[in-house]
Amino acid sequence: MVNTVNPVIVAIDGPSGTGKSSTSRAVADKLGLRYLDTGAMYRAITWWMLSNGVDVNDPVAVADQAGKPTLVSGTDPTAPTITVDGLDAAGPIRTQEVTAAVSAVSAVPEVRARLVELQRAAVATATDGIVVEGRDIGTTVLPAAGVKIFLTASAEARAARRSGELNGSVSVAATQAALIQRDAADSSRVASPLAKAADAIEVDTTELTLTQVIENIVALVEEKRTGS
Ligand SMILES: Nc1ncnc2c1ncn2[C@@H]1O[C@H](COP(=O)(O)OP(=O)(O)O)[C@@H](O)[C@H]1O
Ligand SMILES: Nc1ccn([C@H]2C[C@H](O)[C@@H](COP(=O)(O)OP(=O)(O)O)O2)c(=O)n1
């Protein structure tokens, strides 16, 4: 379907486990928009660093290598893809090893500059509009986005959701501790930290079903599109 109204850019930010990916994909699918998971891009470059023996805790070494990998993100919300140097990275970027290293790599300004450039290029080609999810989309990557959402949820709810995905292989308590640690690292870094944009609408998803969150955001985007 081709939109006859202006392409809408939707920025969805928030901490881990608040529902950004599930919500963003569904909203994009329902509204005929493209979809970009910027967290997957930070995970992909982290996977490349680990695979190539770069010390992820050495910001100088990470910065030095940041320009090397070729990242390509597919923006179909029903089948998002990510490749690194032509290799399918969708599976490897979800390992605990990558999750544990991604905050350190994404704090390096050279990494962010490289990925933000790719993110803006993806948005520029999405002529029907796009939903972009991450941590700094509303504040830094796309400050002029037409709709900005900041998702939140209690640490307990987020840990229970994530632990459910891991089929109970990691305890909820351990998952919660790891989430809190990653949020603290992502929120306290100097280069475009996780933050709510002043003009973002905050949606607390703790007591909402995924369907309710999707419906709320679709309604917000529709309001914006029709100017009502
Ligand atoms: N409102 C919700 N209620 C219950 N579970 C949810 C809700 N939103 C998302 N989930 C589930 O929580 C998990 C994490 O969601 P995800 O979209 O990956 O979050 P994020 O991208 O913010 O880390 C997924 O298994 C998802 O199905
Ligand atoms: N725009 C973004 C997106 C993600 N990041 C970093 C910080 C996050 O901890 C990691 C991974 O993001 P991702 O959205 O995949 O994380 P979760 O799905 O919440 O586990 O990437 C970032 O710095 N900026």
Short mmCIF file of C-alpha atoms and ligand atoms in Angstrom, two decimals:
data_model
loop_
_atom_site.label_atom_id
_atom_site.label_comp_id
_atom_site.label_asym_id
_atom_site.label_seq_id
_atom_site.Cartn_x
_atom_site.Cartn_y
_atom_site.Cartn_z
CA MET A 1 0.00 0.00 0.00
CA VAL A 2 1.39 3.43 -0.90
CA ASN A 3 0.64 6.20 1.57
CA THR A 4 -1.00 9.27 0.15
CA VAL A 5 -0.14 11.33 3.23
CA ASN A 6 3.30 12.56 4.29
CA PRO A 7 5.66 9.77 5.34
CA VAL A 8 5.65 9.52 9.09
CA ILE A 9 8.77 8.86 11.14
CA VAL A 10 8.12 7.15 14.45
CA ALA A 11 10.89 7.00 17.09
CA ILE A 12 10.46 4.39 19.83
CA ASP A 13 13.00 4.47 22.66
CA GLY A 14 13.26 2.91 26.09
CA PRO A 15 15.18 0.46 28.24
CA SER A 16 15.50 -3.27 27.66
CA GLY A 17 12.39 -5.44 27.83
CA THR A 18 9.87 -2.61 27.62
CA GLY A 19 8.50 -4.03 24.36
CA LYS A 20 10.22 -1.82 21.78
CA SER A 21 10.93 -4.52 19.18
CA SER A 22 7.59 -6.33 19.39
CA THR A 23 5.63 -3.08 19.40
CA SER A 24 7.65 -1.38 16.67
CA ARG A 25 7.38 -4.33 14.28
CA ALA A 26 3.64 -4.65 14.76
CA VAL A 27 2.98 -0.92 14.45
CA ALA A 28 5.07 -0.74 11.26
CA ASP A 29 3.30 -3.77 9.81
CA LYS A 30 -0.18 -2.42 10.59
CA LEU A 31 0.57 1.00 9.14
CA GLY A 32 2.55 -0.08 6.06
CA LEU A 33 5.80 1.46 7.34
CA ARG A 34 9.39 0.17 7.25
CA TYR A 35 11.08 -0.89 10.50
CA LEU A 36 14.63 -0.42 11.80
CA ASP A 37 16.02 -2.12 14.94
CA THR A 38 19.05 0.01 15.86
CA GLY A 39 19.83 -2.22 18.85
CA ALA A 40 20.44 -5.07 16.39
CA MET A 41 23.02 -2.85 14.66
CA TYR A 42 24.92 -2.23 17.93
CA ARG A 43 24.72 -5.95 18.65
CA ALA A 44 26.01 -6.76 15.15
CA ILE A 45 29.07 -4.53 15.39
CA THR A 46 29.72 -6.00 18.87
CA TRP A 47 29.54 -9.52 17.42
CA TRP A 48 32.06 -8.51 14.74
CA MET A 49 34.44 -7.06 17.38
CA LEU A 50 34.24 -10.25 19.46
CA SER A 51 34.67 -12.47 16.38
CA ASN A 52 37.72 -10.50 15.29
CA GLY A 53 39.53 -10.57 18.62
CA VAL A 54 39.04 -6.88 19.43
CA ASP A 55 39.13 -6.14 23.17
CA VAL A 56 35.63 -4.71 23.67
CA ASN A 57 36.74 -3.05 26.92
CA ASP A 58 39.40 -1.03 25.11
CA PRO A 59 37.59 1.98 23.59
CA VAL A 60 40.64 2.94 21.52
CA ALA A 61 40.83 -0.51 19.91
CA VAL A 62 37.06 -0.51 19.27
CA ALA A 63 37.19 3.00 17.78
CA ASP A 64 40.09 1.99 15.56
CA GLN A 65 38.09 -0.91 14.06
CA ALA A 66 34.64 0.75 13.96
CA GLY A 67 34.81 1.51 10.24
CA LYS A 68 35.74 -2.01 9.15
CA PRO A 69 32.58 -4.18 9.16
CA THR A 70 29.90 -3.75 6.51
CA LEU A 71 26.44 -3.79 8.12
CA VAL A 72 23.22 -4.16 6.13
CA SER A 73 19.78 -3.99 7.79
CA GLY A 74 16.63 -5.20 6.01
CA THR A 75 13.65 -3.02 6.99
CA ASP A 76 10.64 -5.27 6.26
CA PRO A 77 8.78 -5.41 9.63
CA THR A 78 7.53 -8.93 8.89
CA ALA A 79 11.05 -10.25 8.21
CA PRO A 80 13.79 -7.94 9.55
CA THR A 81 17.32 -9.01 8.63
CA ILE A 82 20.86 -8.02 9.53
CA THR A 83 24.10 -9.04 7.89
CA VAL A 84 27.72 -8.28 8.76
CA ASP A 85 30.21 -8.61 5.92
CA GLY A 86 27.51 -10.59 4.09
CA LEU A 87 26.99 -13.08 6.96
CA ASP A 88 23.56 -13.52 8.56
CA ALA A 89 23.97 -12.08 12.07
CA ALA A 90 20.38 -12.51 13.34
CA GLY A 91 21.19 -15.53 15.53
CA PRO A 92 24.68 -14.71 16.83
CA ILE A 93 23.74 -11.18 17.96
CA ARG A 94 21.32 -12.59 20.57
CA THR A 95 23.90 -14.61 22.54
CA GLN A 96 24.66 -13.75 26.18
CA GLU A 97 28.24 -12.99 25.17
CA VAL A 98 27.09 -10.23 22.81
CA THR A 99 24.49 -8.96 25.31
CA ALA A 100 27.21 -8.65 27.97
CA ALA A 101 29.57 -6.72 25.66
CA VAL A 102 27.16 -4.46 23.74
CA SER A 103 26.99 -1.57 26.22
CA ALA A 104 30.78 -1.12 26.18
CA VAL A 105 30.95 -1.14 22.38
CA SER A 106 27.95 1.17 21.95
CA ALA A 107 29.49 3.74 24.31
CA VAL A 108 32.33 4.40 21.84
CA PRO A 109 31.60 7.64 19.91
CA GLU A 110 33.19 6.35 16.66
CA VAL A 111 30.84 3.34 16.72
CA ARG A 112 27.83 5.60 17.27
CA ALA A 113 28.85 8.02 14.51
CA ARG A 114 29.16 5.14 12.05
CA LEU A 115 25.83 3.54 12.96
CA VAL A 116 23.89 6.80 13.17
CA GLU A 117 24.98 7.55 9.60
CA LEU A 118 23.64 4.15 8.47
CA GLN A 119 20.42 4.68 10.45
CA ARG A 120 19.74 8.08 8.86
CA ALA A 121 20.48 6.61 5.41
CA ALA A 122 17.91 3.84 6.01
CA VAL A 123 15.32 6.44 7.05
CA ALA A 124 16.05 8.52 3.96
CA THR A 125 15.18 5.58 1.68
CA ALA A 126 11.93 4.77 3.56
CA THR A 127 9.71 6.98 1.43
CA ASP A 128 6.48 5.59 2.95
CA GLY A 129 7.69 6.21 6.51
CA ILE A 130 9.44 4.11 9.14
CA VAL A 131 9.40 3.04 12.78
CA VAL A 132 12.90 3.25 14.29
CA GLU A 133 13.56 1.77 17.73
CA GLY A 134 16.51 2.24 20.05
CA ARG A 135 17.81 4.32 22.93
CA ASP A 136 18.65 7.72 21.37
CA ILE A 137 16.37 7.92 18.35
CA GLY A 138 14.12 10.73 19.61
CA THR A 139 16.99 12.66 21.20
CA THR A 140 19.86 12.32 18.72
CA VAL A 141 19.32 10.23 15.60
CA LEU A 142 15.97 11.68 14.48
CA PRO A 143 15.17 14.71 16.66
CA ALA A 144 12.59 15.85 14.07
CA ALA A 145 10.64 12.55 14.13
CA GLY A 146 6.89 13.18 13.83
CA VAL A 147 5.98 10.80 16.67
CA LYS A 148 8.24 10.04 19.63
CA ILE A 149 7.40 7.33 22.12
CA PHE A 150 9.35 6.40 25.26
CA LEU A 151 8.39 2.97 26.57
CA THR A 152 8.92 2.06 30.23
CA ALA A 153 8.00 -0.88 32.49
CA SER A 154 8.97 -1.98 35.99
CA ALA A 155 12.27 -3.86 36.30
CA GLU A 156 10.28 -6.88 37.56
CA ALA A 157 8.01 -6.97 34.51
CA ARG A 158 10.93 -6.51 32.12
CA ALA A 159 12.95 -9.28 33.75
CA ALA A 160 9.97 -11.66 33.74
CA ARG A 161 9.43 -11.00 30.00
CA ARG A 162 13.10 -11.56 29.14
CA SER A 163 13.40 -14.61 31.34
CA GLY A 164 10.35 -16.07 29.60
CA GLU A 165 12.18 -15.71 26.27
CA LEU A 166 15.14 -17.65 27.68
CA ASN A 167 12.77 -20.51 28.67
CA GLY A 168 13.78 -20.27 32.31
CA SER A 169 17.44 -21.11 31.52
CA VAL A 170 18.47 -17.98 33.46
CA SER A 171 16.67 -17.03 36.70
CA VAL A 172 14.43 -13.96 36.77
CA ALA A 173 16.66 -12.48 39.51
CA ALA A 174 19.83 -12.87 37.42
CA THR A 175 18.06 -11.49 34.34
CA GLN A 176 16.83 -8.50 36.35
CA ALA A 177 20.30 -7.76 37.72
CA ALA A 178 21.80 -7.90 34.20
CA LEU A 179 19.06 -5.64 32.79
CA ILE A 180 19.55 -3.05 35.52
CA GLN A 181 23.31 -3.09 34.98
CA ARG A 182 22.91 -2.61 31.19
CA ASP A 183 20.35 0.19 31.64
CA ALA A 184 22.73 1.97 34.04
CA ALA A 185 25.60 1.69 31.54
CA ASP A 186 23.42 2.83 28.62
CA SER A 187 21.95 5.76 30.60
CA SER A 188 25.23 7.03 32.03
CA ARG A 189 27.47 6.97 28.96
CA VAL A 190 28.60 10.36 27.64
CA ALA A 191 27.77 9.79 23.95
CA SER A 192 23.97 10.06 23.40
CA PRO A 193 22.79 8.07 26.41
CA LEU A 194 19.45 6.30 26.77
CA ALA A 195 17.08 9.20 27.50
CA LYS A 196 13.51 10.34 26.96
CA ALA A 197 13.25 13.25 24.53
CA ALA A 198 11.49 16.26 26.05
CA ASP A 199 8.69 15.94 23.46
CA ALA A 200 8.31 12.13 23.67
CA ILE A 201 5.11 10.51 24.94
CA GLU A 202 5.85 8.10 27.77
CA VAL A 203 3.91 4.82 27.78
CA ASP A 204 4.28 2.62 30.88
CA THR A 205 3.69 -0.93 29.61
CA THR A 206 3.89 -2.69 33.01
CA GLU A 207 0.16 -3.32 33.26
CA LEU A 208 -0.62 -3.33 29.53
CA THR A 209 -0.79 -6.29 27.17
CA LEU A 210 1.31 -6.14 24.03
CA THR A 211 -1.91 -5.71 22.01
CA GLN A 212 -2.91 -2.70 24.12
CA VAL A 213 0.50 -1.06 23.65
CA ILE A 214 0.34 -1.61 19.89
CA GLU A 215 -3.20 -0.18 19.70
CA ASN A 216 -2.18 2.90 21.74
CA ILE A 217 0.74 3.66 19.49
CA VAL A 218 -1.13 3.01 16.24
CA ALA A 219 -3.76 5.50 17.48
CA LEU A 220 -1.08 8.10 18.30
CA VAL A 221 0.48 7.73 14.84
CA GLU A 222 -2.91 7.89 13.09
CA GLU A 223 -3.74 11.08 15.03
CA LYS A 224 -0.50 12.61 13.87
CA ARG A 225 -1.01 11.54 10.26
CA THR A 226 -4.52 12.90 9.98
CA GLY A 227 -3.69 15.97 12.07
CA SER A 228 -6.66 15.30 14.40
N1 LIG B 1 3.14 -5.30 27.14
C1 LIG B 1 3.71 -6.52 27.19
N2 LIG B 1 3.23 -7.44 28.03
C2 LIG B 1 3.80 -8.67 28.14
N3 LIG B 1 4.88 -9.08 27.41
C3 LIG B 1 5.40 -8.19 26.55
C4 LIG B 1 4.85 -6.87 26.40
N4 LIG B 1 5.59 -6.22 25.47
C5 LIG B 1 6.55 -7.09 25.08
N5 LIG B 1 6.44 -8.27 25.71
C6 LIG B 1 7.32 -9.44 25.59
O1 LIG B 1 8.52 -9.10 26.29
C7 LIG B 1 9.65 -9.59 25.61
C8 LIG B 1 10.63 -8.44 25.32
O2 LIG B 1 10.00 -7.57 24.37
P1 LIG B 1 10.85 -6.79 23.29
O3 LIG B 1 9.89 -6.25 22.30
O4 LIG B 1 11.97 -7.64 22.78
O5 LIG B 1 11.44 -5.60 24.20
P2 LIG B 1 12.65 -4.60 23.93
O6 LIG B 1 12.82 -4.50 22.43
O7 LIG B 1 12.21 -3.30 24.54
O8 LIG B 1 13.83 -5.16 24.62
C9 LIG B 1 9.14 -10.29 24.35
O9 LIG B 1 9.09 -11.67 24.62
C10 LIG B 1 7.75 -9.72 24.16
O10 LIG B 1 6.86 -10.62 23.53
N1 LIG B 2 19.92 3.37 19.59
C1 LIG B 2 20.56 2.47 20.34
C2 LIG B 2 20.12 1.12 20.39
C3 LIG B 2 20.82 0.24 21.18
N2 LIG B 2 21.92 0.65 21.84
C4 LIG B 2 22.75 -0.28 22.60
C5 LIG B 2 22.43 -0.30 24.07
C6 LIG B 2 21.70 -1.61 24.28
O1 LIG B 2 21.99 -2.17 25.54
C7 LIG B 2 22.22 -2.48 23.16
C8 LIG B 2 21.29 -3.55 22.63
O2 LIG B 2 20.07 -2.96 22.25
P1 LIG B 2 18.76 -3.85 22.07
O3 LIG B 2 17.66 -2.92 21.71
O4 LIG B 2 19.02 -5.02 21.17
O5 LIG B 2 18.58 -4.42 23.51
P2 LIG B 2 17.39 -5.24 24.11
O6 LIG B 2 16.53 -5.75 22.98
O7 LIG B 2 16.67 -4.24 24.92
O8 LIG B 2 18.05 -6.31 24.88
O9 LIG B 2 22.56 -1.59 22.10
C9 LIG B 2 22.32 1.95 21.80
O10 LIG B 2 23.31 2.32 22.43
N3 LIG B 2 21.64 2.85 21.04
#
